[in-house]
XYZ file of C-alpha atoms in Angstrom:
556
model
C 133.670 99.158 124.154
C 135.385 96.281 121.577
C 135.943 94.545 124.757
C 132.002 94.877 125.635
C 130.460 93.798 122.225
C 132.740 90.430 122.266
C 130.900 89.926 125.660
C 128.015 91.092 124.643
C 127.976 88.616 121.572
C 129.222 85.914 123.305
C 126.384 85.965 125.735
C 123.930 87.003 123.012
C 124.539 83.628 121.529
C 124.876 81.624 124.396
C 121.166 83.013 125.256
C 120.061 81.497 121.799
C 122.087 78.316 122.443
C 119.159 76.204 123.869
C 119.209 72.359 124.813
C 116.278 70.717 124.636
C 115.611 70.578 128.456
C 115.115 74.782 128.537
C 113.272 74.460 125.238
C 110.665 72.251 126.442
C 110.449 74.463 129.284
C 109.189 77.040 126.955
C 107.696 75.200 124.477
C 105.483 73.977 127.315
C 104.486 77.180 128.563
C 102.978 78.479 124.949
C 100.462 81.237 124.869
C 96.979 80.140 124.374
C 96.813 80.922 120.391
C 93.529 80.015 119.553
C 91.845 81.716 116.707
C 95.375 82.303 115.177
C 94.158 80.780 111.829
C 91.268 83.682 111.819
C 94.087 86.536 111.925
C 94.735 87.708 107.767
C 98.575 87.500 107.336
C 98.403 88.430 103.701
C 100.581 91.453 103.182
C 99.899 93.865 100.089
C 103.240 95.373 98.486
C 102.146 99.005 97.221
C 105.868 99.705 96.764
C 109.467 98.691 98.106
C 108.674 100.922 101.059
C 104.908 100.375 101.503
C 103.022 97.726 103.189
C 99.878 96.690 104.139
C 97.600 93.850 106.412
C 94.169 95.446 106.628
C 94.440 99.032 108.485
C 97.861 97.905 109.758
C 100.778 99.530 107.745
C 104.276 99.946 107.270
C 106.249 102.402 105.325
C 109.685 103.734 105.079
C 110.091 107.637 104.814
C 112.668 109.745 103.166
C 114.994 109.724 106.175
C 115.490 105.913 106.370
C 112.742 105.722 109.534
C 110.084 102.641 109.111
C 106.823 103.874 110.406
C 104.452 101.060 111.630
C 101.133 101.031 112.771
C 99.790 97.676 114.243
C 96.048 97.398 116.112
C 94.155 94.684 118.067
C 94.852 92.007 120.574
C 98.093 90.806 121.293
C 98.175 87.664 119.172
C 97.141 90.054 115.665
C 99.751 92.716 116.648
C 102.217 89.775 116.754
C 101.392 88.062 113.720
C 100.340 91.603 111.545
C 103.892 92.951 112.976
C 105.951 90.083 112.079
C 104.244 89.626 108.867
C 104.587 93.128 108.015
C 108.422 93.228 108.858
C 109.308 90.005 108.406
C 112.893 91.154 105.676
C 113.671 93.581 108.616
C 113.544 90.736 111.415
C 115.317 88.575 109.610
C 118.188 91.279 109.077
C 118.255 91.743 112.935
C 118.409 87.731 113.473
C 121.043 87.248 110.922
C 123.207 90.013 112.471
C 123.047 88.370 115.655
C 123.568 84.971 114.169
C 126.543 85.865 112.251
C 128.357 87.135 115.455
C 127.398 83.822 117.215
C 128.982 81.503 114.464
C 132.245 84.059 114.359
C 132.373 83.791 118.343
C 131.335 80.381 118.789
C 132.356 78.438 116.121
C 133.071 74.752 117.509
C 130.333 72.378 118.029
C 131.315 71.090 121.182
C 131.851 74.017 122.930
C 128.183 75.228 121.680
C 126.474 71.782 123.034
C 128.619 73.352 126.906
C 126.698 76.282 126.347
C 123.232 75.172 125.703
C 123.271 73.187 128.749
C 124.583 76.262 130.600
C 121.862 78.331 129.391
C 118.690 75.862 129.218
C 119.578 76.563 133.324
C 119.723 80.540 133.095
C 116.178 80.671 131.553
C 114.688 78.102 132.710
C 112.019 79.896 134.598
C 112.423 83.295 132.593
C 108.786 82.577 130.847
C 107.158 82.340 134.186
C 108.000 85.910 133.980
C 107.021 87.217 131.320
C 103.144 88.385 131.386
C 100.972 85.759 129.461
C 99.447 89.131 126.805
C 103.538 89.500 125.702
C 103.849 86.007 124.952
C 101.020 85.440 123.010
C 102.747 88.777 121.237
C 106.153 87.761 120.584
C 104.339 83.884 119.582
C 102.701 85.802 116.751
C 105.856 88.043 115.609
C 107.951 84.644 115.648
C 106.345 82.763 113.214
C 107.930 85.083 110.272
C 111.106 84.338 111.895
C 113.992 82.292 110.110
C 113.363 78.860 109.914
C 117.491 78.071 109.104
C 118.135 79.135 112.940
C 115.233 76.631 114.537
C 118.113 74.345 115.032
C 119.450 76.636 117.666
C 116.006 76.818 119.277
C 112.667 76.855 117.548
C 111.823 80.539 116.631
C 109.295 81.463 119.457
C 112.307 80.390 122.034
C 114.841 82.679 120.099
C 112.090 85.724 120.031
C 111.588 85.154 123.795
C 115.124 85.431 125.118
C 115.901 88.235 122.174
C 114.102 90.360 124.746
C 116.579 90.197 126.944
C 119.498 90.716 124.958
C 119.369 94.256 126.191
C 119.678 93.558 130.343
C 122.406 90.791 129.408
C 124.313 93.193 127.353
C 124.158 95.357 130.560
C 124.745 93.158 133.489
C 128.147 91.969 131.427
C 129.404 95.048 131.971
C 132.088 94.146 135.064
C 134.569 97.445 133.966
C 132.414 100.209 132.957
C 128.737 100.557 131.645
C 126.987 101.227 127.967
C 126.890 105.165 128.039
C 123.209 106.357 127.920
C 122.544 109.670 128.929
C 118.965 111.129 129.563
C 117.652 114.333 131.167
C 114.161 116.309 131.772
C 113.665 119.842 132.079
C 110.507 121.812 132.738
C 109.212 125.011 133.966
C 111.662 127.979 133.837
C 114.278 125.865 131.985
C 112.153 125.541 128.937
C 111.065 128.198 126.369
C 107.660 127.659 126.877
C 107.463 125.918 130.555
C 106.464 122.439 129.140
C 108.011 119.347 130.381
C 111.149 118.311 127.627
C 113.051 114.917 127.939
C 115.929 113.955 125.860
C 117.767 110.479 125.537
C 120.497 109.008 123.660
C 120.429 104.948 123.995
C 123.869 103.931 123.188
C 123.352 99.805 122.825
C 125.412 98.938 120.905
C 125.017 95.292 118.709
C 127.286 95.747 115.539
C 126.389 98.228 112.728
C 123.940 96.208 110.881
C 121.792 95.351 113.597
C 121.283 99.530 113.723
C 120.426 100.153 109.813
C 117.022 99.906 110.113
C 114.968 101.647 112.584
C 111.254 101.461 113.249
C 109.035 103.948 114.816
C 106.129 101.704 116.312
C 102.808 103.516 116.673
C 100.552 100.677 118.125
C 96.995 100.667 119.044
C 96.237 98.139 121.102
C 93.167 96.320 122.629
C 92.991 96.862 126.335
C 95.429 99.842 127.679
C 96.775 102.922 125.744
C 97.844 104.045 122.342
C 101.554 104.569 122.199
C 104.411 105.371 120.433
C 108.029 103.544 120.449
C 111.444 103.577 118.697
C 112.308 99.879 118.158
C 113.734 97.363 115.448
C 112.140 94.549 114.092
C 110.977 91.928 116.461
C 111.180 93.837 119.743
C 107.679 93.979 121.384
C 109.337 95.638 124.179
C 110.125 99.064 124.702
C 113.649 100.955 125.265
C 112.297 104.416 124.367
C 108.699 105.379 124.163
C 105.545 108.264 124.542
C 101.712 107.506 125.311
C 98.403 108.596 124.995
C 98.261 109.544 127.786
C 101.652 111.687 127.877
C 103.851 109.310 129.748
C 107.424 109.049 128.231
C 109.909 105.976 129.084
C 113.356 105.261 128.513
C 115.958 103.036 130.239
C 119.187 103.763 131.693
C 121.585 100.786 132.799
C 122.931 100.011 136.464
C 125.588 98.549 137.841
C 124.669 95.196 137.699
C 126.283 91.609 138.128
C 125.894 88.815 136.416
C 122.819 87.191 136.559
C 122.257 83.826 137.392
C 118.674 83.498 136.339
C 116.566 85.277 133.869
C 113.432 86.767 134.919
C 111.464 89.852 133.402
C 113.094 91.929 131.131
C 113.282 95.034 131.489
C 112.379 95.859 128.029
C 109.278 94.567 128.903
C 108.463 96.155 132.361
C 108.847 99.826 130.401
C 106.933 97.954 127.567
C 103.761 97.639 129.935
C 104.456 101.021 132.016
C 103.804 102.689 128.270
C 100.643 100.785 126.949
C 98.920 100.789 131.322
C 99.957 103.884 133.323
C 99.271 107.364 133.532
C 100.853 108.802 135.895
C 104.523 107.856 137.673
C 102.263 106.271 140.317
C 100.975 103.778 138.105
C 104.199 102.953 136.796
C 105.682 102.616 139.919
C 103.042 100.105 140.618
C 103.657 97.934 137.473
C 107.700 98.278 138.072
C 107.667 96.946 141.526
C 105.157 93.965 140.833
C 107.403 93.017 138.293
C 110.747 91.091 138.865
C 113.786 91.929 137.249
C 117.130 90.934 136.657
C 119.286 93.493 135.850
C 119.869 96.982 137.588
C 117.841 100.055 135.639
C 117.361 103.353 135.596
C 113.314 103.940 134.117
C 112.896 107.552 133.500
C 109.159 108.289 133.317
C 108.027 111.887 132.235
C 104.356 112.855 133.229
C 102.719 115.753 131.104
C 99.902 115.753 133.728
C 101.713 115.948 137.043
C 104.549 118.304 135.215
C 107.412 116.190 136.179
C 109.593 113.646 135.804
C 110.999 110.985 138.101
C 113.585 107.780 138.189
C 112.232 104.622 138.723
C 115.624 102.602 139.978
C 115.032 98.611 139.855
C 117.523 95.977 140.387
C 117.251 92.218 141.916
C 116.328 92.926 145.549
C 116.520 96.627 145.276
C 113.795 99.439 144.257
C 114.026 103.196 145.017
C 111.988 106.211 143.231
C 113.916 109.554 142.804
C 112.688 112.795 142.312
C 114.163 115.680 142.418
C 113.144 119.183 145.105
C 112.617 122.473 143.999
C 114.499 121.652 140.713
C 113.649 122.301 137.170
C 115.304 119.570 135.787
C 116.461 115.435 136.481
C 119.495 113.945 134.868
C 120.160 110.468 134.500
C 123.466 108.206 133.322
C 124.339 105.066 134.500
C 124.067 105.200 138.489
C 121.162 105.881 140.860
C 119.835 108.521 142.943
C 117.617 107.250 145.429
C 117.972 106.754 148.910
C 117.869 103.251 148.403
C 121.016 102.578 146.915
C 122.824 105.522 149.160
C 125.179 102.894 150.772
C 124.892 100.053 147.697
C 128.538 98.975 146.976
C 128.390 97.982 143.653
C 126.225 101.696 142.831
C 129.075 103.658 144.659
C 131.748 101.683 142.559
C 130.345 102.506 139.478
C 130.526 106.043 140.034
C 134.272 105.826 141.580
C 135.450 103.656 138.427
C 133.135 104.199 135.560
C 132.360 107.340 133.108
C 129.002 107.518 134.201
C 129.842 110.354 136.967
C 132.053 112.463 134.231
C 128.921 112.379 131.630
C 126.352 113.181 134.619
C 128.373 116.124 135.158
C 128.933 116.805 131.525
C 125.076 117.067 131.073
C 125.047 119.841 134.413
C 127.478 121.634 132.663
C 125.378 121.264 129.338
C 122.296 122.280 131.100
C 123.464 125.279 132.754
C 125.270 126.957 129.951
C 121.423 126.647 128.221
C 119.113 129.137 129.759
C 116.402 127.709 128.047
C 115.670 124.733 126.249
C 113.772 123.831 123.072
C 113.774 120.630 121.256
C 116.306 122.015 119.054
C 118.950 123.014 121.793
C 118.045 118.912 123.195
C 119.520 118.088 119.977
C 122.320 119.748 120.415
C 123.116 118.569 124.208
C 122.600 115.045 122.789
C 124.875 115.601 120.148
C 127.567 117.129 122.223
C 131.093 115.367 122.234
C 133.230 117.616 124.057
C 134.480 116.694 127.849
C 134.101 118.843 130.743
C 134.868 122.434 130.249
C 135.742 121.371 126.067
C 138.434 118.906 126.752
C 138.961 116.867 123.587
C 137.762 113.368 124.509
C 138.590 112.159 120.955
C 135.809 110.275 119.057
C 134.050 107.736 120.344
C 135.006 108.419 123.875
C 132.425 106.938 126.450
C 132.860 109.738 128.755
C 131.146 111.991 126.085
C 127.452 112.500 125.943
C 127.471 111.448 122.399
C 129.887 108.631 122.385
C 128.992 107.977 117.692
C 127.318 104.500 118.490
C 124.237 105.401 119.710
C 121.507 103.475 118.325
C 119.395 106.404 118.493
C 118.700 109.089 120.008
C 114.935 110.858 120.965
C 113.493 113.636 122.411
C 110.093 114.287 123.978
C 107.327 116.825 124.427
C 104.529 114.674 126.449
C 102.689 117.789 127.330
C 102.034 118.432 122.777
C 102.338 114.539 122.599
C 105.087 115.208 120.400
C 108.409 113.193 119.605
C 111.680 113.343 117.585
C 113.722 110.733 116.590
C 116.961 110.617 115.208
C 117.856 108.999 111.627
C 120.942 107.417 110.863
C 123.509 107.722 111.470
C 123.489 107.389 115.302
C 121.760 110.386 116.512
C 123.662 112.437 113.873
C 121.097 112.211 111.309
C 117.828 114.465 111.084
C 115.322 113.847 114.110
C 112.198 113.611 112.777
C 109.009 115.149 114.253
C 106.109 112.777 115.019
C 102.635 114.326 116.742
C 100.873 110.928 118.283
C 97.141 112.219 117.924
C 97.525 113.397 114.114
C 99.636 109.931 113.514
C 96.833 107.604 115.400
C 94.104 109.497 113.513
C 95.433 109.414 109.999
C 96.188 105.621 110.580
C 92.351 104.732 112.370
C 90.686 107.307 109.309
C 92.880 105.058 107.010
C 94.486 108.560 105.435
C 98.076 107.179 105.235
C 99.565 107.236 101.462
C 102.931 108.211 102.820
C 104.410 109.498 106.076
C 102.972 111.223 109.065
C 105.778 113.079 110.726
C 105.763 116.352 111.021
C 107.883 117.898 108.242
C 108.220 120.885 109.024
C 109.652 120.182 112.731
C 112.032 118.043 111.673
C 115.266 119.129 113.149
C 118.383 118.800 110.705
C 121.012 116.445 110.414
C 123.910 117.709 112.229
C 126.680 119.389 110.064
C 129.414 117.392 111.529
C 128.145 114.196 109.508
C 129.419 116.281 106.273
C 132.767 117.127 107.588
C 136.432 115.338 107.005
C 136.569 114.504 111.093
C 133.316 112.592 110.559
C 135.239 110.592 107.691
C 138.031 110.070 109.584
C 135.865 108.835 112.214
C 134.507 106.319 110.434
C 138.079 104.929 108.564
C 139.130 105.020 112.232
C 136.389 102.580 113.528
C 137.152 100.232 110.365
C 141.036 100.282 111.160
C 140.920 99.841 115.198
C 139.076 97.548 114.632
C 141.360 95.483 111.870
C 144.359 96.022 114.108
C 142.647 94.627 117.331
C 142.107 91.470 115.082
C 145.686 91.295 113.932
C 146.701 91.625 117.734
C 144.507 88.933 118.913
C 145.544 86.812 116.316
C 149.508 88.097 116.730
C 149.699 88.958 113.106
C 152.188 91.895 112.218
C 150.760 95.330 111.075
C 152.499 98.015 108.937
C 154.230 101.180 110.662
C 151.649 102.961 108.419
C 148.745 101.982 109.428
C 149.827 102.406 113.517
C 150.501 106.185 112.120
C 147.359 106.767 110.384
C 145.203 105.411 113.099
C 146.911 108.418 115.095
C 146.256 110.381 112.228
C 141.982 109.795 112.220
C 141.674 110.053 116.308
C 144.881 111.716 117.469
C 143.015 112.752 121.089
C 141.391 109.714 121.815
C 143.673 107.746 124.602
C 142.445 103.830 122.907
C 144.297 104.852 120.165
C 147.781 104.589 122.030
C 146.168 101.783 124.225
C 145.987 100.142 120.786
C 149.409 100.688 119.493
C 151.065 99.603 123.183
C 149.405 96.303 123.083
C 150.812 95.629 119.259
C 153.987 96.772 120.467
C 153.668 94.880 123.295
C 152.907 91.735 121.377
C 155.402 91.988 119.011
C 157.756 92.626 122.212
C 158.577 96.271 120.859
C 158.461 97.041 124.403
C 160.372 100.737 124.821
C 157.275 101.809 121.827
C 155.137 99.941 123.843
C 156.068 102.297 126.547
C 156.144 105.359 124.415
C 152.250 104.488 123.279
C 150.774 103.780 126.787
C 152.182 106.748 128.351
C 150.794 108.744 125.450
C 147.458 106.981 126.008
C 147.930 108.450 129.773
C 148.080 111.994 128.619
C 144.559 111.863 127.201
C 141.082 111.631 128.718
C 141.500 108.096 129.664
C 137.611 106.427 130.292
C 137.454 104.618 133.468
C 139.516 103.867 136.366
C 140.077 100.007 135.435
C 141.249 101.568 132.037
C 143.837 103.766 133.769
C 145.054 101.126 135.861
C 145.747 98.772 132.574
C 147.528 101.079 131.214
C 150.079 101.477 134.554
C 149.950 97.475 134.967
C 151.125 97.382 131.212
C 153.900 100.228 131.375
C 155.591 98.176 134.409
C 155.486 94.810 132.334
C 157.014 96.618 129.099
C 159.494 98.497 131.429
C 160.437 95.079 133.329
C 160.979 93.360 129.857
C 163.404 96.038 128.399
């Protein structure tokens, strides 16, 4: 995972890295904005955590959750929303931001980049329907204006979107962890149709402090519910009017070498224009992606729920026979990708077969299901059978980075979503008709969740392991810094990060490579052989740790 997020950031930035050639591109290609000096931007401050444009509102509840309501055509919900959250989007920009200048520090090897990027999107707005433009047009004029000289902010908003398949597709070892599954009929306590999700993207910690739960009412399509940050028009996790649930599971992917439609963006339009999982097949297959992705769609109406599987040149739809439930990691199903190499070598070397099977296991031990017990499952960090993974193992269901995690009842148009931290804290109960019609009647002087389903915070957040956890993360961390920069560490500190996640292989991995480094080599041995005995993650993991055993053995 540290491995991913230095990818991940690297990329991030060189997506925002923009020479003037891709910015014209996009620049040229601008929604048509007229009557954007007719939209009221003037927000009203009832309180620290209470805002208001008109009927549009925004207000932070006692669990940390930002509940927003935005209505009208796309170019108001862009402008309201940004205006409306504009201290939140600027929180998400500057954590992104920050990471670029600590990765990419030197000018001249940021002037290589924009040139390499102004070619990887230069045809991404072609993509990218003309109603989402005009959206993410409106939301970037609150953005910051110290960044423009990067790329002016509607540029910066645009490729933001697809922060999300890029973190993905740069993925070459193993995959970002998330985890879904539906169950209905006689695996439920009352028969209804129950999805469950944790989406483990992963950006830095900042970037996850502040969560929003969107409610937006827009002008053509349906009302609908997402779980978002600031900024994102698109949708990662989400519930309709019309009882249709989304959420996104990555594939296998490789690198891309041109951006089209994000997939954010796809699930974005399956929530506010289908349904049923026919529509949303429809609107997935006109659309062009590129990245590989799991869409899980849940349909109250047709009782079901089925796996939309996209990828550049690929499409399949899986559903599953005479079954009362679909689980979902981070490889597909369909007959489509039956003989697809780089699908079969994801499940060989990757965790996302181990957490599939975790989930079965999870599953069957339930006889029935409630939102409650999907709290639980998502919550679960044990291995198969309750081997100790250690924390923050990505072979466990709950791997403690998950930007959130949600659970659905489309049939009651319900939804829960977990507070901070990661899907640890309370999940808090939302009902879509009472929230739409206290927001249209104008009745909103506080929250609207549903207090009294709000499922508690999970105990393990007020324990000594979870403490440890946490000086753990702070520590690895410091000492994978000191090893990249071949600084020397104490004999303490190697000690006490055994001490805070004595089961979790990395932590051995960790102390070879200092060893190693510091040419220590028979402890370097000692430490990756111990790292052996655990739960190691992923083939590719295993193998580094043979490949590094030989070297420190050759060097004795």
């Amino acid at each position: 995972m540290k491995l991913f997020f230095v990818k991940v950031s690297v990329f991030i930035g060189v997506l925002f890295l923009l020479n003037s050639c891709g910015i014209k591109r996009s620049m040229q290609d601008r929604p048509d904005i007229s009557g954007i000096e007719n939209i009221d931007t003037t927000r009203t401050k009832l309180s620290d955590t209470h805002y208001r444009i008109g009927e549009n509102s925004m207000y932070k509840n006692k669990y940390g959750i930002w509940e927003l309501y935005i209505e009208g055509d796309a170019l108001e919900r862009g402008v309201i929303s940004g205006s409306l959250t504009r201290e939140l989007m600027h929180k998400q920009e500057t954590a992104f931001m920050e990471k670029i200048y600590e990765l990419v520090p030197g000018t001249g090897y940021r002037n290589f980049l924009k040139k390499t990027v102004a070619w990887f999107n230069r045809k991404m707005y072609l993509h990218v329907p003309e109603e989402y433009k005009q959206e993410i047009y409106g939301t970037s004029l609150f953005g910051l204006q110290k960044y423009n000289e990067f790329a002016p902010a509607y540029v910066r908003m645009l490729y933001f979107h697809g922060a999300h398949d890029i973190g993905h597709a740069l993925q070459d070892l193993m995959l970002v962890g998330c985890t879904s599954f539906a169950a209905w009929d006689n695996k439920t306590e009352d028969g209804q149709l129950l999805l469950g999700r944790n989406f483990d993207f992963y950006a830095g910690d900042e970037f996850a402090e502040e969560k929003i739960a969107a409610f937006v009412n827009p002008d053509k399509g349906h009302k609908f519910m997402m779980y978002t940050w600031a900024g994102m028009i698109g949708s990662v996790s989400g519930l309709n009017e019309k009882r249709i649930s989304v959420t996104i599971n990555a594939g296998k992917s490789k690198i891309p070498m041109q951006a089209k439609t994000p997939i954010s963006l796809v699930t974005r339009e399956i929530l506010q224009y289908a349904s049923s999982t026919k529509e949303a097949i429809e609107i997935a297959k006109k659309r062009e992606v590129f990245v590989s992705e799991s869409i899980m769609v849940g349909s109250a109406s047709e009782h079901k729920a089925i796996l939309i599987e996209v990828a550049p040149g690929n499409f399949g739809v899986y559903e599953v026979d005479n079954s009362n439930k679909l689980i979902c990691s981070n490889h597909f199903q369909s007959e489509a990708y039956a003989e697809d190499n780089r699908n079969l070598k994801a499940i060989e070397e990757s965790h996302t077969q181990y957490r599939f099977d975790k989930m079965q296991e999870l599953l069957s031990e339930k006889e029935k299901l409630n939102p409650q017990i999907a709290a639980e499952i998502l919550r679960n960090k044990e291995g198969l059978k309750g081997a100790k993974l250690g924390m923050g193992n990505e072979m466990a269901i709950n791997q403690l980075l998950a930007h959130h995690g949600i659970i659905f009842k489309p049939e009651e148009r319900k939804v829960w979503v977990s507070a901070n931290p990661y899907q640890l804290g309370a999940f808090v109960a939302y009902d879509l008709d009472t929230a739409f019609k206290k927001f249209e009647d104008g009745n909103v002087s506080g929250s609207v969740m549903l207090a009294e389903e709000t499922i508690a915070e999970d105990p393990f957040v007020n324990t000594e392991a979870y403490k440890d956890y946490e000086k753990y993360r702070k520590l690895s961390r410091e000492i994978t810094e000191a090893i990249s920069k071949e600084k020397e560490v104490s004999e303490d500190k190697i000690k006490r990060l055994k001490y805070l996640n004595p089961h979790f292989w990395e932590v051995y991995k960790i102390a070879g490579d200092y060893y190693f480094k510091q040419r220590e080599f028979k402890k370097a041995v000692i430490n990756y052989k111990q790292a052996k005995r655990r739960e190691v993650t992923t083939l590719p993991d295993e193998e580094y740790l043979d490949k590094m055993i030989k070297k420190s053995y050759r060097k004795i």
